[in-house]
């Protein structure tokens, strides 16, 4: 995403500054705040993982119901649908406004 690209560009600028003994105060300030961005992106990825879990769970519940392996498929449908909804909502709420300056 945008944050990763900006991080990579600043990292390359830092390497150039170190190699040619240039002033890199602005780059150092940016890189000191990178941990916050990385943590935010990691949390967003974690929250997004509930979506595939919910989808695969719904498909598995459907297939097990069709095969006659479970007697009350509504429990599976509700459980995985709720996981999918909560995950999608949490991801949407934690996504930062990418139009703001990082």
C-alpha positions in Angstrom: 0.0 0.0 0.0 0.8 3.7 0.1 2.5 3.5 3.5 4.8 0.6 2.4 5.9 2.5 -0.7 6.6 5.7 1.3 8.6 3.6 3.9 10.6 2.0 1.1 11.4 5.3 -0.5 12.5 6.8 2.8 14.6 3.8 3.5 16.4 4.1 0.2 16.9 7.9 0.9 18.4 7.0 4.3 20.8 4.5 2.7 21.9 7.1 0.2 22.4 9.7 2.9 24.5 7.2 4.9 26.5 6.2 1.9 27.3 9.7 0.8 27.4 11.2 4.3 24.5 13.6 3.7 22.2 15.2 6.2 19.1 13.1 6.9 17.2 14.8 9.8 13.9 14.7 8.0 14.3 11.1 7.0 15.3 10.1 10.6 12.2 11.8 11.9 10.0 9.8 9.5 11.7 6.5 10.3 11.4 7.1 14.0 7.6 7.0 13.6 7.6 3.9 11.4 6.8 1.5 14.2 3.4 3.1 14.6 2.6 2.6 11.0 3.8 -0.9 10.9 1.8 -1.8 14.0 -1.3 -0.2 12.5 -0.9 -2.1 9.2 -0.3 -5.4 11.2 -3.5 -4.9 13.2 -5.5 -4.1 10.0 -4.2 -7.3 8.4 -5.1 -9.3 11.5 -8.6 -8.0 11.5 -9.0 -8.7 7.8 -8.2 -12.4 8.3 -11.6 -12.9 9.8 -13.2 -12.4 6.4 -11.6 -15.5 4.8 -12.4 -17.4 7.9 -16.0 -16.4 7.8 -16.3 -17.2 4.0 -14.6 -20.6 4.3 -16.6 -21.4 7.4 -19.9 -20.6 5.6 -18.9 -22.7 2.6 -17.8 -25.6 4.9 -21.1 -25.4 6.9 -23.1 -25.5 3.6 -21.1 -28.5 2.4 -21.4 -30.3 5.7 -25.1 -29.6 5.8 -25.6 -30.9 2.2 -23.7 -34.0 3.1 -25.9 -34.6 6.2 -23.0 -34.4 8.7 -24.5 -31.7 10.9 -28.0 -31.5 12.3 -28.2 -27.8 13.0 -26.4 -25.8 10.3 -27.9 -22.5 11.5 -25.4 -22.4 14.3 -22.5 -22.6 11.8 -24.1 -20.1 9.5 -24.7 -17.6 12.3 -21.3 -18.1 13.8 -19.3 -17.6 10.6 -21.6 -14.8 9.4 -21.0 -12.9 12.6 -17.2 -13.4 12.4 -17.3 -12.1 8.8 -19.4 -9.0 9.8 -17.3 -8.2 12.9 -14.0 -8.6 11.0 -15.1 -6.5 8.1 -16.5 -3.8 10.3 -13.4 -3.7 12.5 -11.1 -3.5 9.5 -13.2 -0.6 8.0 -13.1 1.3 11.3 -9.4 0.9 11.8 -8.4 1.9 8.3 -6.8 5.3 8.4 -7.6 8.1 6.1 -5.0 7.6 3.4 -5.5 11.1 2.1 -3.8 12.6 5.2 -0.1 13.2 5.2 1.8 10.3 6.6 
